[in-house]
Coordinates of C-alpha atoms in Angstrom, one line a residue:
Chain H
M1360 CA 0.0 0.0 0.0
R1361 CA 2.7 2.4 1.1
R1362 CA 4.7 1.3 -1.9
T1363 CA 1.9 1.9 -4.4
L1364 CA 1.3 5.4 -2.9
A1365 CA 5.0 6.2 -3.1
L1366 CA 5.2 5.0 -6.7
L1367 CA 2.1 7.1 -7.6
L1368 CA 3.6 10.1 -5.8
L1369 CA 7.0 9.6 -7.6
A1370 CA 5.2 9.3 -11.0
A1371 CA 3.2 12.4 -10.3
L1372 CA 6.4 14.3 -9.3
L1373 CA 8.2 13.0 -12.4
L1374 CA 5.3 14.2 -14.6
T1375 CA 5.3 17.6 -12.9
V1376 CA 9.1 18.1 -13.2
G1377 CA 8.9 16.8 -16.8
W1378 CA 6.2 19.3 -17.6
L1379 CA 8.1 22.1 -15.9
S1380 CA 11.3 21.3 -17.9
L1381 CA 9.3 21.4 -21.1
S1382 CA 7.7 24.7 -20.3
S1383 CA 10.5 26.7 -18.5
G1384 CA 13.5 28.3 -20.1
T1385 CA 14.3 31.5 -21.9
L1386 CA 11.1 31.0 -23.8
A1387 CA 8.5 30.4 -21.0
L1388 CA 5.4 28.6 -22.2
S1389 CA 2.1 27.9 -20.7
P1390 CA 0.9 24.3 -20.2
L1391 CA -1.5 24.6 -23.1
E1392 CA 1.2 25.9 -25.4
V1393 CA 3.5 23.0 -24.4
W1394 CA 0.6 20.6 -25.2
R1395 CA 0.0 22.1 -28.6
A1396 CA 3.7 22.1 -29.4
L1397 CA 3.9 18.4 -28.5
T1398 CA 0.8 17.5 -30.6
G1399 CA 2.1 19.4 -33.6
D1400 CA -0.4 22.1 -33.3
A1401 CA 2.0 24.9 -32.2
A1402 CA 0.9 28.5 -32.3
E1403 CA 4.4 29.6 -33.4
P1404 CA 7.2 27.5 -35.0
A1405 CA 9.5 28.7 -32.2
H1406 CA 7.3 26.8 -29.7
R1407 CA 7.7 23.6 -31.6
I1408 CA 11.4 24.0 -31.9
A1409 CA 11.9 24.8 -28.2
V1410 CA 9.7 22.0 -26.9
A1411 CA 10.0 19.1 -29.3
G1412 CA 13.4 20.0 -30.8
I1413 CA 15.4 21.1 -27.7
R1414 CA 13.6 20.5 -24.4
L1415 CA 12.1 17.1 -25.0
P1416 CA 15.3 15.3 -26.0
R1417 CA 17.0 16.9 -23.0
L1418 CA 14.2 15.7 -20.7
L1419 CA 14.4 12.2 -22.2
V1420 CA 18.2 12.0 -21.8
A1421 CA 17.9 13.1 -18.1
A1422 CA 15.1 10.6 -17.3
G1423 CA 16.7 7.7 -19.2
A1424 CA 20.2 8.3 -17.8
G1425 CA 18.8 8.8 -14.2
A1426 CA 16.8 5.6 -14.3
A1427 CA 19.7 3.6 -15.8
L1428 CA 22.2 5.0 -13.2
A1429 CA 19.8 4.1 -10.3
L1430 CA 19.3 0.6 -11.6
S1431 CA 23.0 0.2 -12.1
G1432 CA 23.7 1.4 -8.6
A1433 CA 21.0 -1.0 -7.1
I1434 CA 22.6 -4.0 -8.9
L1435 CA 26.1 -3.0 -7.8
Q1436 CA 25.0 -2.6 -4.2
A1437 CA 23.4 -6.0 -4.1
V1438 CA 26.1 -7.9 -6.0
L1439 CA 29.1 -6.3 -4.2
R1440 CA 27.1 -6.5 -1.0
N1441 CA 28.2 -2.9 -0.4
P1442 CA 25.8 -0.1 0.5
L1443 CA 28.2 2.6 -0.8
A1444 CA 28.7 1.0 -4.3
E1445 CA 27.6 3.2 -7.2
P1446 CA 28.9 3.6 -10.8
G1447 CA 30.1 7.2 -10.3
V1448 CA 32.1 6.6 -7.1
L1449 CA 33.4 3.2 -8.4
G1450 CA 35.0 4.9 -11.4
V1451 CA 32.8 2.9 -13.9
S1452 CA 31.3 6.2 -15.2
S1453 CA 34.7 7.8 -15.5
G1454 CA 36.0 4.7 -17.4
A1455 CA 33.0 4.9 -19.8
A1456 CA 33.6 8.7 -20.2
L1457 CA 37.2 8.0 -21.1
G1458 CA 36.1 5.5 -23.7
V1459 CA 33.7 8.0 -25.2
A1460 CA 36.4 10.7 -25.2
L1461 CA 38.9 8.4 -26.9
S1462 CA 36.3 7.5 -29.5
H1463 CA 35.6 11.2 -30.1
A1464 CA 39.3 12.1 -30.4
G1465 CA 39.7 9.4 -33.0
M1466 CA 42.1 7.3 -30.8
L1467 CA 39.7 4.4 -30.4
A1468 CA 38.1 3.1 -33.5
L1469 CA 34.7 2.3 -32.0
P1470 CA 31.3 4.0 -32.1
V1471 CA 30.3 5.9 -28.9
L1472 CA 28.3 3.2 -27.1
P1473 CA 30.8 0.3 -27.6
A1474 CA 33.6 2.7 -26.6
A1475 CA 31.8 3.6 -23.4
L1476 CA 31.1 -0.1 -22.7
A1477 CA 34.8 -1.0 -23.2
G1478 CA 35.9 1.8 -20.9
G1479 CA 33.3 0.8 -18.2
F1480 CA 34.3 -2.9 -18.4
V1481 CA 38.1 -2.1 -18.1
A1482 CA 37.4 0.0 -15.1
V1483 CA 35.3 -2.7 -13.4
A1484 CA 37.9 -5.4 -14.2
I1485 CA 40.7 -3.4 -12.6
I1486 CA 38.5 -2.8 -9.5
L1487 CA 37.6 -6.4 -9.0
L1488 CA 41.3 -7.5 -9.6
L1489 CA 42.6 -5.0 -7.1
A1490 CA 40.0 -5.4 -4.4
G1491 CA 40.3 -9.1 -3.8
T1492 CA 39.0 -9.0 -0.2
P1493 CA 35.4 -8.3 0.6
D1494 CA 36.3 -5.2 2.6
P1495 CA 33.6 -2.7 1.4
V1496 CA 35.6 0.4 2.0
R1497 CA 38.6 -1.0 0.2
L1498 CA 36.5 -1.8 -2.8
I1499 CA 35.1 1.7 -3.1
L1500 CA 38.6 3.1 -2.6
A1501 CA 39.9 1.0 -5.5
G1502 CA 37.1 2.5 -7.5
V1503 CA 38.1 6.0 -6.4
G1504 CA 41.6 5.3 -7.6
V1505 CA 40.5 4.0 -10.9
G1506 CA 38.2 7.0 -11.3
A1507 CA 41.1 9.4 -10.5
A1508 CA 43.3 7.7 -13.1
A1509 CA 40.6 7.9 -15.8
G1510 CA 39.9 11.5 -14.8
A1511 CA 43.6 12.4 -15.1
V1512 CA 43.8 10.8 -18.6
L1513 CA 40.6 12.7 -19.5
S1514 CA 42.0 16.0 -18.4
F1515 CA 45.2 15.3 -20.4
L1516 CA 43.1 14.5 -23.4
S1517 CA 41.1 17.8 -22.9
V1518 CA 44.4 19.6 -23.2
A1519 CA 45.9 17.6 -26.0
A1520 CA 42.8 17.1 -28.2
P1521 CA 41.7 19.6 -30.9
V1522 CA 39.5 22.3 -29.4
L1523 CA 36.2 20.9 -30.5
A1524 CA 36.9 17.4 -29.1
A1525 CA 38.4 19.0 -26.0
Q1526 CA 35.1 20.9 -25.4
Q1527 CA 33.1 17.7 -25.7
I1528 CA 35.4 16.0 -23.2
L1529 CA 35.0 18.7 -20.7
I1530 CA 31.2 18.5 -21.1
W1531 CA 31.3 14.8 -20.4
M1532 CA 33.3 15.3 -17.3
T1533 CA 30.7 17.5 -15.7
G1534 CA 27.5 15.8 -16.8
D1535 CA 26.0 18.6 -18.8
L1536 CA 22.8 18.0 -20.7
N1537 CA 22.9 21.3 -22.5
G1538 CA 22.5 20.6 -26.2
A1539 CA 21.3 17.0 -25.7
T1540 CA 20.0 15.5 -28.9
A1541 CA 17.6 12.8 -29.9
E1542 CA 20.5 10.6 -30.7
R1543 CA 21.8 10.9 -27.1
A1544 CA 18.3 10.2 -25.8
A1545 CA 18.3 7.0 -27.9
L1546 CA 21.6 6.0 -26.4
A1547 CA 20.2 6.3 -22.8
W1548 CA 17.0 4.5 -23.6
S1549 CA 18.5 1.7 -25.6
G1550 CA 20.8 0.9 -22.7
L1551 CA 17.8 0.9 -20.4
A1552 CA 15.8 -1.2 -22.9
L1553 CA 18.5 -3.8 -22.9
G1554 CA 19.4 -3.7 -19.2
L1555 CA 15.9 -3.7 -17.7
P1556 CA 14.9 -7.1 -19.0
L1557 CA 18.2 -8.6 -18.1
A1558 CA 17.9 -7.2 -14.6
A1559 CA 14.4 -8.6 -14.4
L1560 CA 15.8 -12.0 -15.4
G1561 CA 18.3 -11.8 -12.5
L1562 CA 15.8 -10.6 -9.9
R1563 CA 15.8 -13.8 -7.9
H1564 CA 19.6 -13.9 -7.9
L1565 CA 19.8 -10.3 -6.8
D1566 CA 17.8 -10.9 -3.6
L1567 CA 19.7 -14.1 -2.8
I1568 CA 23.2 -12.7 -3.4
A1569 CA 22.4 -9.5 -1.5
L1570 CA 21.2 -11.5 1.5
D1571 CA 23.3 -14.6 1.7
P1572 CA 25.5 -16.0 -1.0
A1573 CA 25.9 -19.3 0.8
S1574 CA 22.2 -20.2 0.7
A1575 CA 22.1 -19.1 -2.9
T1576 CA 24.6 -21.9 -3.7
S1577 CA 22.6 -24.4 -1.7
L1578 CA 19.5 -23.5 -3.7
G1579 CA 21.3 -24.6 -6.8
L1580 CA 22.2 -21.2 -8.2
N1581 CA 25.7 -20.4 -9.4
P1582 CA 26.3 -17.2 -7.5
R1583 CA 29.7 -16.6 -9.3
K1584 CA 28.2 -16.7 -12.7
A1585 CA 25.1 -14.8 -11.8
R1586 CA 27.3 -12.1 -10.1
L1587 CA 29.5 -11.6 -13.1
G1588 CA 26.4 -11.4 -15.4
L1589 CA 24.7 -8.9 -13.1
I1590 CA 27.9 -6.8 -12.9
G1591 CA 27.9 -6.8 -16.8
V1592 CA 24.3 -5.5 -16.8
A1593 CA 25.3 -2.8 -14.3
V1594 CA 28.2 -1.7 -16.5
L1595 CA 26.0 -1.7 -19.6
L1596 CA 23.5 0.6 -17.9
A1597 CA 26.1 3.0 -16.5
A1598 CA 28.0 3.1 -19.8
S1599 CA 24.9 3.9 -21.9
A1600 CA 23.9 6.6 -19.3
T1601 CA 27.4 8.1 -19.4
A1602 CA 27.5 8.0 -23.2
A1603 CA 24.3 10.0 -23.2
A1604 CA 24.6 12.3 -20.3
G1605 CA 28.3 12.4 -19.2
V1606 CA 29.6 11.6 -15.7
I1607 CA 26.8 12.0 -13.2
A1608 CA 27.8 10.7 -9.8
F1609 CA 25.8 9.7 -6.7
V1610 CA 22.4 9.2 -8.5
G1611 CA 23.2 5.5 -8.4
L1612 CA 23.6 5.8 -4.7
V1613 CA 20.7 8.1 -3.7
G1614 CA 18.1 6.4 -6.0
P1615 CA 18.3 2.9 -4.5
H1616 CA 18.7 4.2 -1.0
L1617 CA 15.5 6.2 -1.3
A1618 CA 13.8 3.2 -2.9
R1619 CA 14.9 0.9 -0.1
R1620 CA 13.6 3.3 2.5
I1621 CA 10.2 3.5 0.7
A1622 CA 9.7 -0.1 -0.5
G1623 CA 12.0 -2.3 1.6
A1624 CA 14.9 -4.4 0.5
R1625 CA 13.2 -6.9 -1.9
H1626 CA 14.3 -6.1 -5.4
A1627 CA 11.1 -6.9 -7.1
T1628 CA 9.3 -4.1 -5.2
M1629 CA 12.3 -1.8 -4.7
L1630 CA 13.7 -1.6 -8.3
P1631 CA 10.7 0.2 -9.9
V1632 CA 10.8 2.8 -7.2
A1633 CA 14.6 3.2 -7.7
L1634 CA 14.1 3.7 -11.4
A1635 CA 11.5 6.4 -10.9
A1636 CA 13.7 8.0 -8.2
G1637 CA 16.8 8.1 -10.4
A1638 CA 14.9 9.6 -13.3
L1639 CA 13.4 12.2 -11.0
L1640 CA 16.8 13.1 -9.5
V1641 CA 18.5 13.8 -12.8
T1642 CA 15.6 15.6 -14.3
L1643 CA 15.3 17.7 -11.2
A1644 CA 19.1 18.4 -11.1
D1645 CA 19.0 19.5 -14.8
L1646 CA 15.9 21.7 -14.3
A1647 CA 17.5 23.3 -11.2
G1648 CA 20.8 23.7 -12.9
R1649 CA 19.3 25.6 -15.8
T1650 CA 16.7 27.7 -14.0
V1651 CA 18.1 28.6 -10.6
F1652 CA 21.1 30.4 -11.9
A1653 CA 19.6 31.5 -15.3
P1654 CA 20.9 32.7 -17.7
V1655 CA 23.9 30.7 -16.6
Q1656 CA 23.4 26.9 -16.8
A1657 CA 25.0 24.6 -14.2
P1658 CA 25.6 21.1 -15.4
A1659 CA 23.2 18.5 -14.0
G1660 CA 26.2 16.4 -12.9
I1661 CA 27.5 19.2 -10.6
V1662 CA 24.0 19.8 -9.1
A1663 CA 23.7 16.0 -8.5
A1664 CA 27.1 15.9 -6.8
L1665 CA 26.2 18.8 -4.5
V1666 CA 23.2 16.9 -3.3
G1667 CA 24.7 13.4 -3.5
A1668 CA 28.1 13.9 -1.8
P1669 CA 26.6 15.0 1.5
W1670 CA 24.2 12.1 1.3
F1671 CA 27.2 9.7 0.8
L1672 CA 28.9 11.3 3.8
Y1673 CA 25.8 10.9 5.9
L1674 CA 25.5 7.2 4.9
M1675 CA 29.2 6.7 5.9
K1676 CA 28.7 8.4 9.2
R1677 CA 25.8 6.1 10.2
P1678 CA 27.5 3.5 12.5
R1679 CA 26.0 0.4 10.9
H1680 CA 28.1 0.9 7.8
G1681 CA 31.3 1.0 9.9
Chain Y
M1008 CA 73.3 3.0 3.5
R1009 CA 74.5 6.0 5.4
P1010 CA 71.6 8.3 6.2
A1011 CA 73.2 11.3 4.5
A1012 CA 73.7 9.5 1.2
P1013 CA 70.1 9.7 0.0
L1014 CA 69.8 13.3 1.1
L1015 CA 73.0 14.2 -0.9
G1016 CA 71.9 12.3 -3.9
A1017 CA 68.4 13.9 -3.9
S1018 CA 70.0 17.3 -3.5
L1019 CA 72.3 16.8 -6.5
L1020 CA 69.4 15.5 -8.6
L1021 CA 67.4 18.6 -7.6
A1022 CA 70.2 20.9 -8.6
L1023 CA 70.4 19.1 -12.0
L1024 CA 66.6 19.4 -12.5
F1025 CA 66.7 23.1 -11.4
A1026 CA 69.2 23.8 -14.2
L1027 CA 67.2 21.8 -16.7
S1028 CA 64.1 23.6 -15.8
L1029 CA 65.8 27.0 -16.5
A1030 CA 66.8 25.7 -19.9
T1031 CA 63.5 24.1 -21.0
G1032 CA 60.5 25.7 -22.7
G1033 CA 59.5 27.6 -25.8
G1034 CA 62.7 28.5 -27.5
A1035 CA 64.8 26.1 -25.5
V1036 CA 68.0 27.6 -24.1
R1037 CA 71.2 25.6 -23.8
L1038 CA 72.4 25.2 -20.2
A1039 CA 75.4 27.4 -20.9
E1040 CA 73.1 30.1 -22.1
A1041 CA 70.8 29.8 -19.0
A1042 CA 73.9 30.2 -16.9
A1043 CA 75.0 33.2 -18.8
A1044 CA 71.6 34.8 -18.0
F1045 CA 72.7 35.1 -14.4
L1046 CA 76.5 35.3 -14.7
D1047 CA 76.6 37.8 -17.5
P1048 CA 73.1 39.3 -17.7
G1049 CA 72.2 41.1 -20.9
D1050 CA 69.1 42.7 -22.4
D1051 CA 68.6 39.9 -24.8
L1052 CA 65.1 38.4 -24.8
M1053 CA 66.2 34.9 -23.9
H1054 CA 68.0 36.1 -20.8
M1055 CA 65.0 38.0 -19.7
I1056 CA 62.8 34.9 -20.1
V1057 CA 65.1 32.8 -18.0
R1058 CA 65.4 35.4 -15.2
T1059 CA 61.8 36.7 -15.0
I1060 CA 59.7 33.7 -16.1
R1061 CA 61.6 30.4 -15.7
L1062 CA 63.4 31.2 -12.4
P1063 CA 60.2 32.1 -10.5
R1064 CA 58.4 29.2 -12.0
T1065 CA 61.1 26.8 -11.0
L1066 CA 61.2 28.3 -7.5
I1067 CA 57.5 27.8 -7.2
A1068 CA 57.7 24.2 -8.3
V1069 CA 60.4 23.5 -5.8
G1070 CA 58.6 25.2 -2.9
V1071 CA 55.2 23.8 -3.7
G1072 CA 56.6 20.3 -4.2
A1073 CA 58.5 20.4 -0.9
A1074 CA 55.5 21.7 1.0
L1075 CA 53.3 18.9 -0.4
G1076 CA 55.9 16.3 0.3
L1077 CA 56.3 17.5 3.9
S1078 CA 52.5 17.8 4.4
G1079 CA 51.9 14.3 3.1
A1080 CA 54.7 12.8 5.3
L1081 CA 53.3 14.5 8.4
L1082 CA 49.8 13.4 7.7
Q1083 CA 50.9 9.8 7.1
I1084 CA 52.8 9.9 10.5
V1085 CA 49.9 11.5 12.4
T1086 CA 47.1 9.3 11.0
R1087 CA 49.3 6.2 10.8
N1088 CA 47.8 5.8 7.4
P1089 CA 50.0 5.0 4.3
L1090 CA 47.4 6.6 2.0
A1091 CA 47.1 9.9 3.8
S1092 CA 48.1 13.0 1.9
P1093 CA 46.7 16.5 1.5
G1094 CA 45.1 15.6 -1.8
L1095 CA 43.4 12.4 -0.6
L1096 CA 42.1 13.9 2.7
G1097 CA 40.2 16.7 1.0
V1098 CA 42.6 19.3 2.3
N1099 CA 43.8 20.5 -1.1
A1100 CA 40.3 20.7 -2.5
G1101 CA 39.0 22.6 0.6
A1102 CA 41.8 25.1 0.2
A1103 CA 41.1 25.4 -3.5
L1104 CA 37.4 26.0 -2.9
A1105 CA 38.2 28.8 -0.4
V1106 CA 40.6 30.5 -2.9
V1107 CA 37.9 30.2 -5.7
A1108 CA 35.3 31.7 -3.4
L1109 CA 37.6 34.6 -2.6
A1110 CA 38.3 35.1 -6.3
T1111 CA 34.6 35.4 -7.1
L1112 CA 34.2 38.0 -4.3
T1113 CA 37.0 40.4 -5.3
A1114 CA 38.8 40.8 -8.6
A1115 CA 42.4 40.8 -7.3
P1116 CA 42.6 39.7 -3.7
P1117 CA 45.8 40.4 -1.9
A1118 CA 48.2 37.5 -1.6
A1119 CA 47.9 37.4 2.2
A1120 CA 44.1 37.1 2.0
T1121 CA 44.4 34.3 -0.6
A1122 CA 46.8 32.4 1.8
L1123 CA 44.5 32.9 4.7
A1124 CA 41.4 31.7 2.8
A1125 CA 43.4 28.7 1.7
C1126 CA 44.3 27.9 5.3
I1127 CA 40.7 28.2 6.5
G1128 CA 39.5 26.0 3.6
A1129 CA 42.2 23.4 4.3
F1130 CA 41.4 23.2 8.0
A1131 CA 37.7 22.9 7.5
A1132 CA 37.9 20.2 4.8
G1133 CA 40.4 18.2 6.9
A1134 CA 38.3 18.5 10.0
L1135 CA 35.2 17.4 8.0
S1136 CA 36.9 14.3 6.7
H1137 CA 38.1 13.4 10.2
A1138 CA 34.7 14.0 11.8
I1139 CA 33.0 11.7 9.3
A1140 CA 35.6 8.9 9.3
G1141 CA 35.5 8.7 13.1
P1142 CA 38.4 7.5 15.3
A1143 CA 38.5 3.9 14.0
G1144 CA 39.0 4.0 10.3
T1145 CA 42.2 4.3 8.3
L1146 CA 40.6 3.5 5.0
R1147 CA 37.3 5.2 6.0
L1148 CA 39.3 8.4 6.4
I1149 CA 40.5 8.2 2.8
L1150 CA 37.0 7.5 1.5
A1151 CA 35.6 10.4 3.5
G1152 CA 38.4 12.6 2.1
A1153 CA 37.6 11.4 -1.5
V1154 CA 34.0 12.4 -1.1
V1155 CA 34.8 15.7 0.6
T1156 CA 37.2 16.4 -2.4
L1157 CA 34.3 15.7 -4.8
L1158 CA 32.0 17.9 -2.9
A1159 CA 34.5 20.8 -2.6
S1160 CA 35.5 20.6 -6.3
S1161 CA 31.9 20.5 -7.4
L1162 CA 31.2 23.6 -5.4
A1163 CA 34.2 25.3 -6.8
A1164 CA 33.1 24.3 -10.3
L1165 CA 29.7 25.8 -9.7
L1166 CA 31.1 29.1 -8.4
L1167 CA 33.3 29.3 -11.5
I1168 CA 30.5 28.5 -13.9
L1169 CA 28.5 31.4 -12.3
D1170 CA 31.5 33.8 -12.6
M1171 CA 33.1 33.9 -16.0
R1172 CA 35.8 36.3 -15.0
A1173 CA 37.0 34.2 -12.1
M1174 CA 36.8 31.1 -14.4
A1175 CA 39.1 32.8 -16.9
N1176 CA 41.6 33.6 -14.1
S1177 CA 41.5 30.3 -12.2
R1178 CA 41.0 27.6 -14.9
L1179 CA 44.6 26.7 -15.4
W1180 CA 45.4 27.1 -11.7
L1181 CA 42.7 24.7 -10.7
A1182 CA 44.2 22.0 -13.0
G1183 CA 47.6 22.5 -11.2
S1184 CA 49.5 24.4 -13.8
L1185 CA 52.6 26.3 -12.9
A1186 CA 52.5 28.4 -16.0
D1187 CA 52.0 32.2 -15.6
R1188 CA 51.5 32.2 -11.9
P1189 CA 51.4 35.8 -10.7
L1190 CA 54.8 36.7 -9.5
A1191 CA 53.5 39.0 -6.7
L1192 CA 51.8 36.0 -5.2
A1193 CA 55.0 34.0 -5.3
W1194 CA 57.2 36.6 -3.7
V1195 CA 54.7 37.0 -0.8
L1196 CA 53.9 33.3 -0.3
L1197 CA 57.2 31.6 -0.9
P1198 CA 59.0 33.1 2.2
P1199 CA 56.4 31.9 4.8
L1200 CA 56.3 28.6 3.0
A1201 CA 60.0 28.2 3.3
A1202 CA 59.8 29.3 7.0
L1203 CA 57.1 26.7 7.8
A1204 CA 59.0 24.0 5.9
S1205 CA 62.2 24.7 7.8
L1206 CA 60.3 24.7 11.1
V1207 CA 58.9 21.3 10.3
I1208 CA 62.3 19.9 9.3
A1209 CA 64.0 21.3 12.4
A1210 CA 61.3 19.9 14.6
A1211 CA 61.2 16.5 12.7
P1212 CA 62.7 14.3 15.5
L1213 CA 59.9 15.6 17.8
F1214 CA 57.2 13.9 15.7
A1215 CA 58.8 10.5 16.5
I1216 CA 56.6 10.2 19.6
L1217 CA 53.6 10.0 17.3
M1218 CA 54.8 6.6 16.1
L1219 CA 54.6 5.1 19.6
D1220 CA 51.3 3.8 20.8
E1221 CA 49.4 6.3 22.8
A1222 CA 49.7 4.7 26.2
T1223 CA 53.5 4.4 26.0
A1224 CA 53.9 7.9 24.8
T1225 CA 51.8 9.3 27.5
G1226 CA 53.6 7.2 30.0
L1227 CA 56.8 8.8 28.9
G1228 CA 55.4 12.1 29.7
A1229 CA 55.1 13.3 26.1
R1230 CA 52.5 15.8 25.2
V1231 CA 51.0 13.6 22.4
V1232 CA 47.9 15.6 21.9
L1233 CA 49.8 18.8 21.5
V1234 CA 52.3 17.4 19.1
R1235 CA 49.6 15.7 17.1
L1236 CA 47.6 18.9 16.9
G1237 CA 50.7 20.8 15.9
A1238 CA 51.5 18.3 13.2
L1239 CA 48.0 18.6 11.7
V1240 CA 48.1 22.4 11.8
L1241 CA 51.5 22.5 10.1
A1242 CA 50.5 19.9 7.5
S1243 CA 47.4 21.8 6.6
A1244 CA 49.1 25.2 6.5
L1245 CA 51.8 23.8 4.2
A1246 CA 49.2 22.3 1.9
A1247 CA 47.2 25.5 1.9
L1248 CA 50.1 27.6 0.9
A1249 CA 51.0 25.1 -1.8
V1250 CA 47.4 25.3 -3.2
A1251 CA 47.3 29.0 -3.1
L1252 CA 50.5 29.1 -5.2
A1253 CA 49.9 26.2 -7.7
G1254 CA 46.4 24.9 -7.3
P1255 CA 45.3 21.5 -6.0
V1256 CA 48.2 19.5 -7.3
S1257 CA 47.3 15.9 -6.5
M1258 CA 49.4 12.9 -5.6
V1259 CA 52.7 14.7 -4.9
G1260 CA 51.9 14.5 -1.2
L1261 CA 51.3 10.8 -1.5
V1262 CA 54.2 9.9 -3.8
A1263 CA 57.0 11.9 -2.1
P1264 CA 56.8 10.3 1.4
H1265 CA 56.6 6.8 0.0
L1266 CA 59.7 7.5 -2.2
A1267 CA 61.5 8.9 0.8
R1268 CA 60.5 6.0 3.0
A1269 CA 61.9 3.5 0.5
F1270 CA 65.4 5.0 1.1
V1271 CA 65.5 6.1 4.7
G1272 CA 62.7 4.2 6.5
P1273 CA 59.9 5.6 8.7
R1274 CA 61.7 7.6 11.4
P1275 CA 60.5 11.2 11.1
G1276 CA 63.9 12.7 11.7
R1277 CA 65.3 11.2 8.5
L1278 CA 62.0 10.9 6.6
L1279 CA 60.8 14.5 6.6
P1280 CA 63.8 16.2 5.1
L1281 CA 64.0 13.6 2.3
A1282 CA 60.2 13.8 1.7
A1283 CA 60.5 17.5 1.2
L1284 CA 63.3 17.0 -1.4
C1285 CA 61.4 14.2 -3.1
G1286 CA 58.3 16.3 -3.3
A1287 CA 60.3 19.1 -5.0
L1288 CA 61.9 16.6 -7.3
V1289 CA 58.6 15.1 -8.3
L1290 CA 56.8 18.4 -9.0
L1291 CA 59.8 20.0 -10.8
G1292 CA 60.2 16.9 -12.9
A1293 CA 56.5 16.9 -13.7
D1294 CA 56.6 20.6 -14.6
I1295 CA 59.6 20.1 -17.0
L1296 CA 57.8 17.2 -18.6
A1297 CA 54.6 19.3 -18.8
R1298 CA 56.5 21.7 -21.0
I1299 CA 57.9 19.0 -23.3
V1300 CA 55.3 16.3 -24.0
L1301 CA 52.9 18.5 -26.0
A1302 CA 55.3 21.3 -27.0
P1303 CA 54.6 24.0 -28.0
A1304 CA 51.4 23.5 -26.0
E1305 CA 51.6 22.9 -22.2
V1306 CA 49.9 20.3 -20.0
P1307 CA 49.2 21.4 -16.4
A1308 CA 51.8 19.7 -14.2
G1309 CA 49.0 18.6 -11.9
V1310 CA 47.5 16.5 -14.6
L1311 CA 50.8 14.6 -15.0
T1312 CA 51.2 14.0 -11.3
A1313 CA 47.6 12.8 -11.0
A1314 CA 48.1 10.4 -13.9
A1315 CA 51.3 9.0 -12.4
G1316 CA 50.1 8.9 -8.9
A1317 CA 46.8 7.1 -9.4
P1318 CA 48.4 3.7 -10.1
L1319 CA 50.7 4.2 -7.1
F1320 CA 47.6 4.9 -5.0
L1321 CA 46.1 1.6 -6.2
M1322 CA 49.3 -0.3 -5.5
I1323 CA 49.5 1.1 -1.9
L1324 CA 45.9 0.2 -1.4
R1325 CA 46.5 -3.3 -2.5
R1326 CA 49.5 -3.8 -0.3
H1327 CA 47.7 -2.2 2.7
G1328 CA 44.9 -4.8 2.3
R1329 CA 47.3 -7.7 2.2
E1330 CA 49.1 -6.5 5.3
R1331 CA 45.8 -6.2 7.2
A1332 CA 44.7 -9.6 6.0
A1333 CA 48.0 -11.3 7.1

């Protein structure tokens, strides 16, 4: 009951924020004007361009990337049995961003999404190799180190690359949705379309692995195989989100934690809430970033970090994660 | 190995790099010519460049590197944590945030105000990391520092996005570039930095009591709390001055103490002087490379130290885990 209410509330909030992002900006529109622009019955061509051409792709990128990041974070938290795991802090997003940047600079002969995937997988492989023990803090720190290495190479590229590529790299590093296109929206949503069914397939494993890997084995599951598969799904989700929206940290942390608080620990009930919460967080961060300081636009990734980093510190401070 | 040998070797190497730094850059000068700029000063353009641009830049690299090396070594001694360093505890990022905040308030803040702001930011960020990690954690402290760093650098980025003028002034500085640092700032900040560094090196044997366990040290009548507090304050102030001069250069404060420890072991009396020299060597070396790799363009030295230091961080983390497991 509580969960249904929360889901309804989240959906309503998401719709409201979505509507606000479509209507606000330099060209402020009324709800009716937004509706007419969306249905192809715009009063002025400018309305159609602003709403359908600029703001809608941006909204779709934000919602798709946010949902994918939250799902990725939820999977990583369960599989690594680590409440602080999250693609941004673990360096998976930075690895993916590095792949994207290399592809843009012409140093990696792969299209954007495979390049992001390759970067994300390399990052995760290094982390798993380095952090052999199950010490949760050590695992996250290995991720921090990998993220720092990827970030250093990224800033080197941003100096070395031609100006246009350098600018794109800088944009990826801060998670800026300004100028998001329909292609980028397609990137985010195709990752989600692939990752969501796969995550649904692994639902049973998720619950078992998160609670108790030993009993998972006795029930006839192969936790090692399931774990690797699920990590692959998490990387896919984080990489597609990063390819579409850049590095946005902490959404993968805050989304699942909010969801767990609302809907409990079972993944079947918690994941839908996490998806909605993640989508809401990034759309809200983007809306705030472009309206609060208007005419200056603050990247959604920075706004998300300003909210998410204190949350992370708060989670760390709570004694049961010691 | 005699304890003086590594010190002597590092000093010689530093002298060599110093000369090399004077001779490297756009329109490279031969060493002999660089020497002539001082011995037989003329009005020729190259001599001017060596005296007024490369000499201050080299001095800044040496000062900042030494300060970061000392700060990292002190922090590693105080927290008994091999991963501690001003960059990883959030101290650098806190100082940088305060300097950026000041830069958005006034167009050209006086050097002393910049230094003071950096100190306040450094103390606040360090204290926050400590408060969140609690007394127990060694690795928790580093994790808290990493997130405090993220928070502070996001705030700094936001401030700069909102203020284009400050952005134009601090973009390179924030990446840890030693190019075109204002000379006025260097002449005001380098002397106190040198004074602080000499103070730490002179007092180095004193910090040995921090390596004893608390009960023993107290039993010996040592003022552990006072020494620890002093070490933390000195480490933060050194890092803050370094950041005010050269931006949040990362990993030098981690690399230098480990390099030094490999030669002279953990005793503060021997470790601290060599850590200072190693820090200077690392940053000066990085700055020379920064002028060469993409010449005629320049890479911020901080980008190079970060790229070189991150793998080292991962190595230390791995070794630390093994020791704890054993």
